[in-house]
């Protein structure tokens, strides 16, 4: 199901897809808040007052690649079609973050910036965060040109030898999962608290939207992330 409003489907069709997905997965349609992604690293803290933005209310900002909240019942939504979804959970302060990281966001340190933003907003300690790196283009398929490879090679403290391979002819294979994992380790996250889905969008273009596999003729995947409302059985 296409969950992007900007890929050629009528808005009412995309909204119907949101309703169907929310019903199936247990999210409240009214609770959704979408990003406004432009491959930068702006992060926005949202609350219930922001619900609907980018879905059933107009966008009110130009550049939001990361969302965070500590309010249960607020569903963060971000978009993908090869780029990397980064999920963050602080189980101590009960807060979440969700960030979009393509190669530009990854090399600009989106993961580290989200960890810092959660610390500022909620007092989250990096070593207490759980992080997940979601489905996105894998090291099997992600070929890049020299300028992109050089931008990552300059991140010496991320140990780029672990995620860039020279393929010859000025082409390089880039492992965005490992680059993001290394960035999160540098931010102070613990290796045992970082999960990688290891699901490549281009290899699984029958199930997932892949910008590269489709040559740009595609819909949009969305990541959803919310804290549950406290249940009665906790009392
Ligand atoms: Zn692949």
mmCIF file of N, CA, C and O in Angstrom, residues 11-76:
data_model
loop_
_atom_site.group_PDB
_atom_site.id
_atom_site.type_symbol
_atom_site.label_atom_id
_atom_site.label_comp_id
_atom_site.label_asym_id
_atom_site.label_seq_id
_atom_site.Cartn_x
_atom_site.Cartn_y
_atom_site.Cartn_z
ATOM 1 N N UNK A 11 -5.163 11.689 -3.038
ATOM 2 C CA UNK A 11 -5.054 11.764 -1.576
ATOM 3 C C UNK A 11 -6.068 10.857 -0.883
ATOM 4 O O UNK A 11 -5.757 10.236 0.144
ATOM 5 N N UNK A 12 -7.288 10.759 -1.447
ATOM 6 C CA UNK A 12 -8.304 9.941 -0.761
ATOM 7 C C UNK A 12 -7.921 8.461 -0.773
ATOM 8 O O UNK A 12 -8.238 7.723 0.160
ATOM 9 N N UNK A 13 -7.202 8.040 -1.805
ATOM 10 C CA UNK A 13 -6.730 6.645 -1.855
ATOM 11 C C UNK A 13 -5.662 6.414 -0.786
ATOM 12 O O UNK A 13 -5.670 5.398 -0.079
ATOM 13 N N UNK A 14 -4.746 7.374 -0.662
ATOM 14 C CA UNK A 14 -3.680 7.242 0.333
ATOM 15 C C UNK A 14 -4.276 7.262 1.747
ATOM 16 O O UNK A 14 -3.887 6.457 2.611
ATOM 17 N N UNK A 15 -5.255 8.136 1.956
ATOM 18 C CA UNK A 15 -5.909 8.190 3.272
ATOM 19 C C UNK A 15 -6.599 6.865 3.597
ATOM 20 O O UNK A 15 -6.548 6.389 4.737
ATOM 21 N N UNK A 16 -7.231 6.260 2.582
ATOM 22 C CA UNK A 16 -7.858 4.952 2.795
ATOM 23 C C UNK A 16 -6.796 3.912 3.171
ATOM 24 O O UNK A 16 -7.030 3.067 4.048
ATOM 25 N N UNK A 17 -5.623 3.978 2.542
ATOM 26 C CA UNK A 17 -4.536 3.068 2.908
ATOM 27 C C UNK A 17 -4.133 3.266 4.369
ATOM 28 O O UNK A 17 -3.866 2.297 5.084
ATOM 29 N N UNK A 18 -4.070 4.526 4.805
ATOM 30 C CA UNK A 18 -3.749 4.787 6.222
ATOM 31 C C UNK A 18 -4.793 4.155 7.138
ATOM 32 O O UNK A 18 -4.453 3.532 8.141
ATOM 33 N N UNK A 19 -6.064 4.333 6.796
ATOM 34 C CA UNK A 19 -7.118 3.739 7.627
ATOM 35 C C UNK A 19 -6.954 2.221 7.705
ATOM 36 O O UNK A 19 -7.044 1.626 8.779
ATOM 37 N N UNK A 20 -6.713 1.606 6.549
ATOM 38 C CA UNK A 20 -6.593 0.146 6.535
ATOM 39 C C UNK A 20 -5.377 -0.312 7.336
ATOM 40 O O UNK A 20 -5.437 -1.277 8.094
ATOM 41 N N UNK A 21 -4.250 0.395 7.151
ATOM 42 C CA UNK A 21 -3.049 0.001 7.888
ATOM 43 C C UNK A 21 -3.261 0.191 9.390
ATOM 44 O O UNK A 21 -2.915 -0.687 10.195
ATOM 45 N N UNK A 22 -3.823 1.330 9.774
ATOM 46 C CA UNK A 22 -4.032 1.603 11.199
ATOM 47 C C UNK A 22 -4.958 0.555 11.826
ATOM 48 O O UNK A 22 -4.689 0.069 12.930
ATOM 49 N N UNK A 23 -6.021 0.202 11.115
ATOM 50 C CA UNK A 23 -6.945 -0.805 11.642
ATOM 51 C C UNK A 23 -6.234 -2.147 11.828
ATOM 52 O O UNK A 23 -6.429 -2.841 12.826
ATOM 53 N N UNK A 24 -5.405 -2.516 10.844
ATOM 54 C CA UNK A 24 -4.746 -3.826 10.891
ATOM 55 C C UNK A 24 -3.650 -3.872 11.954
ATOM 56 O O UNK A 24 -3.450 -4.896 12.608
ATOM 57 N N UNK A 25 -2.936 -2.759 12.122
ATOM 58 C CA UNK A 25 -1.751 -2.777 12.988
ATOM 59 C C UNK A 25 -2.027 -2.218 14.381
ATOM 60 O O UNK A 25 -1.153 -2.283 15.250
ATOM 61 N N UNK A 26 -3.216 -1.661 14.603
ATOM 62 C CA UNK A 26 -3.551 -1.221 15.956
ATOM 63 C C UNK A 26 -3.115 0.196 16.293
ATOM 64 O O UNK A 26 -2.897 0.506 17.468
ATOM 65 N N UNK A 27 -2.967 1.035 15.286
ATOM 66 C CA UNK A 27 -2.702 2.454 15.544
ATOM 67 C C UNK A 27 -4.003 3.240 15.363
ATOM 68 O O UNK A 27 -4.831 2.871 14.520
ATOM 69 N N UNK A 28 -4.161 4.315 16.127
ATOM 70 C CA UNK A 28 -5.340 5.166 15.947
ATOM 71 C C UNK A 28 -5.059 6.160 14.833
ATOM 72 O O UNK A 28 -4.064 6.894 14.888
ATOM 73 N N UNK A 29 -5.918 6.189 13.828
ATOM 74 C CA UNK A 29 -5.734 7.117 12.694
ATOM 75 C C UNK A 29 -5.597 8.555 13.196
ATOM 76 O O UNK A 29 -4.760 9.321 12.706
ATOM 77 N N UNK A 30 -6.391 8.917 14.195
ATOM 78 C CA UNK A 30 -6.369 10.288 14.720
ATOM 79 C C UNK A 30 -5.032 10.660 15.354
ATOM 80 O O UNK A 30 -4.760 11.832 15.589
ATOM 81 N N UNK A 31 -4.228 9.650 15.693
ATOM 82 C CA UNK A 31 -2.996 9.908 16.466
ATOM 83 C C UNK A 31 -1.778 10.133 15.584
ATOM 84 O O UNK A 31 -0.684 10.389 16.085
ATOM 85 N N UNK A 32 -1.932 10.043 14.249
ATOM 86 C CA UNK A 32 -0.769 10.084 13.354
ATOM 87 C C UNK A 32 -0.199 11.492 13.229
ATOM 88 O O UNK A 32 -0.942 12.473 13.155
ATOM 89 N N UNK A 33 1.121 11.572 13.156
ATOM 90 C CA UNK A 33 1.827 12.831 12.851
ATOM 91 C C UNK A 33 2.959 12.494 11.898
ATOM 92 O O UNK A 33 3.788 11.632 12.208
ATOM 93 N N UNK A 34 3.002 13.151 10.750
ATOM 94 C CA UNK A 34 4.012 12.818 9.737
ATOM 95 C C UNK A 34 5.170 13.806 9.736
ATOM 96 O O UNK A 34 5.023 14.974 10.104
ATOM 97 N N UNK A 35 6.287 13.319 9.262
ATOM 98 C CA UNK A 35 7.469 14.146 9.043
ATOM 99 C C UNK A 35 7.270 15.001 7.788
ATOM 100 O O UNK A 35 6.272 14.871 7.085
ATOM 101 N N UNK A 36 8.259 15.837 7.509
ATOM 102 C CA UNK A 36 8.304 16.603 6.244
ATOM 103 C C UNK A 36 9.752 16.497 5.765
ATOM 104 O O UNK A 36 10.563 17.393 5.952
ATOM 105 N N UNK A 37 10.062 15.351 5.146
ATOM 106 C CA UNK A 37 11.460 14.983 4.938
ATOM 107 C C UNK A 37 12.093 15.675 3.741
ATOM 108 O O UNK A 37 11.497 15.744 2.671
ATOM 109 N N UNK A 38 13.300 16.172 3.943
ATOM 110 C CA UNK A 38 14.050 16.725 2.818
ATOM 111 C C UNK A 38 15.543 16.407 2.921
ATOM 112 O O UNK A 38 16.372 17.174 2.441
ATOM 113 N N UNK A 39 15.863 15.273 3.552
ATOM 114 C CA UNK A 39 17.246 14.783 3.632
ATOM 115 C C UNK A 39 18.137 15.700 4.474
ATOM 116 O O UNK A 39 19.337 15.765 4.259
ATOM 117 N N UNK A 40 17.519 16.437 5.409
ATOM 118 C CA UNK A 40 18.311 17.150 6.403
ATOM 119 C C UNK A 40 18.155 16.446 7.748
ATOM 120 O O UNK A 40 17.656 15.308 7.781
ATOM 121 N N UNK A 41 18.521 17.103 8.810
ATOM 122 C CA UNK A 41 18.516 16.416 10.114
ATOM 123 C C UNK A 41 17.748 17.201 11.171
ATOM 124 O O UNK A 41 18.042 17.102 12.359
ATOM 125 N N UNK A 42 16.746 17.983 10.721
ATOM 126 C CA UNK A 42 15.916 18.687 11.703
ATOM 127 C C UNK A 42 15.038 17.679 12.437
ATOM 128 O O UNK A 42 14.451 16.784 11.821
ATOM 129 N N UNK A 43 14.933 17.857 13.727
ATOM 130 C CA UNK A 43 14.161 16.943 14.572
ATOM 131 C C UNK A 43 13.112 17.759 15.313
ATOM 132 O O UNK A 43 13.415 18.832 15.854
ATOM 133 N N UNK A 44 11.882 17.241 15.325
ATOM 134 C CA UNK A 44 10.782 17.978 15.933
ATOM 135 C C UNK A 44 10.179 17.161 17.074
ATOM 136 O O UNK A 44 9.848 15.986 16.897
ATOM 137 N N UNK A 45 10.012 17.813 18.220
ATOM 138 C CA UNK A 45 9.279 17.185 19.316
ATOM 139 C C UNK A 45 7.793 17.448 19.111
ATOM 140 O O UNK A 45 7.391 18.585 18.869
ATOM 141 N N UNK A 46 6.990 16.400 19.196
ATOM 142 C CA UNK A 46 5.556 16.550 18.950
ATOM 143 C C UNK A 46 4.743 16.035 20.142
ATOM 144 O O UNK A 46 5.221 15.234 20.947
ATOM 145 N N UNK A 47 3.514 16.558 20.209
ATOM 146 C CA UNK A 47 2.587 16.192 21.280
ATOM 147 C C UNK A 47 1.216 15.917 20.662
ATOM 148 O O UNK A 47 1.031 16.041 19.447
ATOM 149 N N UNK A 48 0.259 15.602 21.523
ATOM 150 C CA UNK A 48 -1.094 15.340 21.019
ATOM 151 C C UNK A 48 -1.656 16.543 20.263
ATOM 152 O O UNK A 48 -2.475 16.384 19.360
ATOM 153 N N UNK A 49 -1.201 17.741 20.618
ATOM 154 C CA UNK A 49 -1.687 18.949 19.940
ATOM 155 C C UNK A 49 -1.296 18.958 18.459
ATOM 156 O O UNK A 49 -1.898 19.682 17.661
ATOM 157 N N UNK A 50 -0.296 18.161 18.095
ATOM 158 C CA UNK A 50 0.195 18.135 16.711
ATOM 159 C C UNK A 50 -0.420 17.004 15.889
ATOM 160 O O UNK A 50 -0.113 16.873 14.691
ATOM 161 N N UNK A 51 -1.251 16.183 16.488
ATOM 162 C CA UNK A 51 -1.796 15.015 15.770
ATOM 163 C C UNK A 51 -2.499 15.453 14.485
ATOM 164 O O UNK A 51 -3.209 16.457 14.462
ATOM 165 N N UNK A 52 -2.264 14.681 13.439
ATOM 166 C CA UNK A 52 -2.880 14.946 12.144
ATOM 167 C C UNK A 52 -1.969 15.660 11.171
ATOM 168 O O UNK A 52 -2.215 15.610 9.955
ATOM 169 N N UNK A 53 -0.923 16.322 11.669
ATOM 170 C CA UNK A 53 -0.054 17.101 10.772
ATOM 171 C C UNK A 53 0.543 16.188 9.699
ATOM 172 O O UNK A 53 1.097 15.141 9.997
ATOM 173 N N UNK A 54 0.404 16.618 8.460
ATOM 174 C CA UNK A 54 0.975 15.863 7.341
ATOM 175 C C UNK A 54 0.122 14.689 6.901
ATOM 176 O O UNK A 54 0.455 14.021 5.916
ATOM 177 N N UNK A 55 -0.982 14.425 7.614
ATOM 178 C CA UNK A 55 -1.864 13.310 7.242
ATOM 179 C C UNK A 55 -3.266 13.873 6.957
ATOM 180 O O UNK A 55 -3.690 13.924 5.822
ATOM 181 N N UNK A 56 -3.950 14.279 8.001
ATOM 182 C CA UNK A 56 -5.291 14.847 7.804
ATOM 183 C C UNK A 56 -5.335 16.329 8.168
ATOM 184 O O UNK A 56 -6.383 16.940 8.143
ATOM 185 N N UNK A 57 -4.157 16.892 8.500
ATOM 186 C CA UNK A 57 -4.012 18.350 8.613
ATOM 187 C C UNK A 57 -2.827 18.738 7.743
ATOM 188 O O UNK A 57 -1.921 17.932 7.543
ATOM 189 N N UNK A 58 -2.801 19.977 7.234
ATOM 190 C CA UNK A 58 -1.671 20.361 6.381
ATOM 191 C C UNK A 58 -0.355 20.364 7.157
ATOM 192 O O UNK A 58 -0.344 20.536 8.369
ATOM 193 N N UNK A 59 0.723 20.179 6.413
ATOM 194 C CA UNK A 59 2.050 20.346 6.989
ATOM 195 C C UNK A 59 2.236 21.790 7.417
ATOM 196 O O UNK A 59 1.750 22.705 6.742
ATOM 197 N N UNK A 60 2.968 22.008 8.493
ATOM 198 C CA UNK A 60 3.224 23.370 8.944
ATOM 199 C C UNK A 60 4.713 23.692 8.999
ATOM 200 O O UNK A 60 5.100 24.757 9.449
ATOM 201 N N UNK A 61 5.560 22.746 8.565
ATOM 202 C CA UNK A 61 6.989 23.016 8.506
ATOM 203 C C UNK A 61 7.573 22.392 7.254
ATOM 204 O O UNK A 61 7.037 21.426 6.725
ATOM 205 N N UNK A 62 8.694 22.949 6.806
ATOM 206 C CA UNK A 62 9.315 22.524 5.562
ATOM 207 C C UNK A 62 10.242 21.327 5.742
ATOM 208 O O UNK A 62 10.335 20.474 4.869
ATOM 209 N N UNK A 63 10.966 21.287 6.842
ATOM 210 C CA UNK A 63 12.060 20.321 6.975
ATOM 211 C C UNK A 63 11.999 19.636 8.332
ATOM 212 O O UNK A 63 12.347 20.240 9.354
ATOM 213 N N UNK A 64 11.516 18.399 8.334
ATOM 214 C CA UNK A 64 11.474 17.590 9.564
ATOM 215 C C UNK A 64 11.812 16.151 9.166
ATOM 216 O O UNK A 64 10.976 15.454 8.593
ATOM 217 N N UNK A 65 13.031 15.728 9.465
ATOM 218 C CA UNK A 65 13.419 14.344 9.147
ATOM 219 C C UNK A 65 13.395 13.437 10.369
ATOM 220 O O UNK A 65 13.615 12.229 10.240
ATOM 221 N N UNK A 66 13.160 14.034 11.539
ATOM 222 C CA UNK A 66 13.069 13.221 12.754
ATOM 223 C C UNK A 66 11.953 13.733 13.644
ATOM 224 O O UNK A 66 11.678 14.936 13.690
ATOM 225 N N UNK A 67 11.268 12.783 14.305
ATOM 226 C CA UNK A 67 10.189 13.139 15.225
ATOM 227 C C UNK A 67 10.462 12.464 16.563
ATOM 228 O O UNK A 67 10.990 11.351 16.608
ATOM 229 N N UNK A 68 10.098 13.132 17.643
ATOM 230 C CA UNK A 68 10.201 12.471 18.945
ATOM 231 C C UNK A 68 9.053 12.916 19.832
ATOM 232 O O UNK A 68 8.471 13.987 19.653
ATOM 233 N N UNK A 69 8.730 12.035 20.788
ATOM 234 C CA UNK A 69 7.652 12.343 21.723
ATOM 235 C C UNK A 69 7.802 11.497 22.978
ATOM 236 O O UNK A 69 8.440 10.434 22.936
ATOM 237 N N UNK A 70 7.219 11.981 24.065
ATOM 238 C CA UNK A 70 7.104 11.131 25.258
ATOM 239 C C UNK A 70 5.635 10.940 25.629
ATOM 240 O O UNK A 70 5.326 10.489 26.725
ATOM 241 N N UNK A 71 4.747 11.298 24.691
ATOM 242 C CA UNK A 71 3.323 11.159 24.981
ATOM 243 C C UNK A 71 2.756 9.868 24.378
ATOM 244 O O UNK A 71 2.817 9.676 23.150
ATOM 245 N N UNK A 72 2.193 9.003 25.216
ATOM 246 C CA UNK A 72 1.514 7.818 24.682
ATOM 247 C C UNK A 72 0.355 8.238 23.790
ATOM 248 O O UNK A 72 -0.239 9.301 23.980
ATOM 249 N N UNK A 73 0.077 7.415 22.771
ATOM 250 C CA UNK A 73 -1.045 7.713 21.893
ATOM 251 C C UNK A 73 -0.734 8.762 20.849
ATOM 252 O O UNK A 73 -1.642 9.307 20.232
ATOM 253 N N UNK A 74 0.536 9.060 20.657
ATOM 254 C CA UNK A 74 0.973 9.926 19.553
ATOM 255 C C UNK A 74 1.799 9.045 18.622
ATOM 256 O O UNK A 74 2.796 8.473 19.038
ATOM 257 N N UNK A 75 1.347 8.886 17.370
ATOM 258 C CA UNK A 75 2.022 7.971 16.444
ATOM 259 C C UNK A 75 2.898 8.745 15.465
ATOM 260 O O UNK A 75 2.394 9.534 14.663
ATOM 261 N N UNK A 76 4.201 8.494 15.548
ATOM 262 C CA UNK A 76 5.160 9.130 14.647
ATOM 263 C C UNK A 76 5.155 8.376 13.321
ATOM 264 O O UNK A 76 5.140 7.143 13.305
#
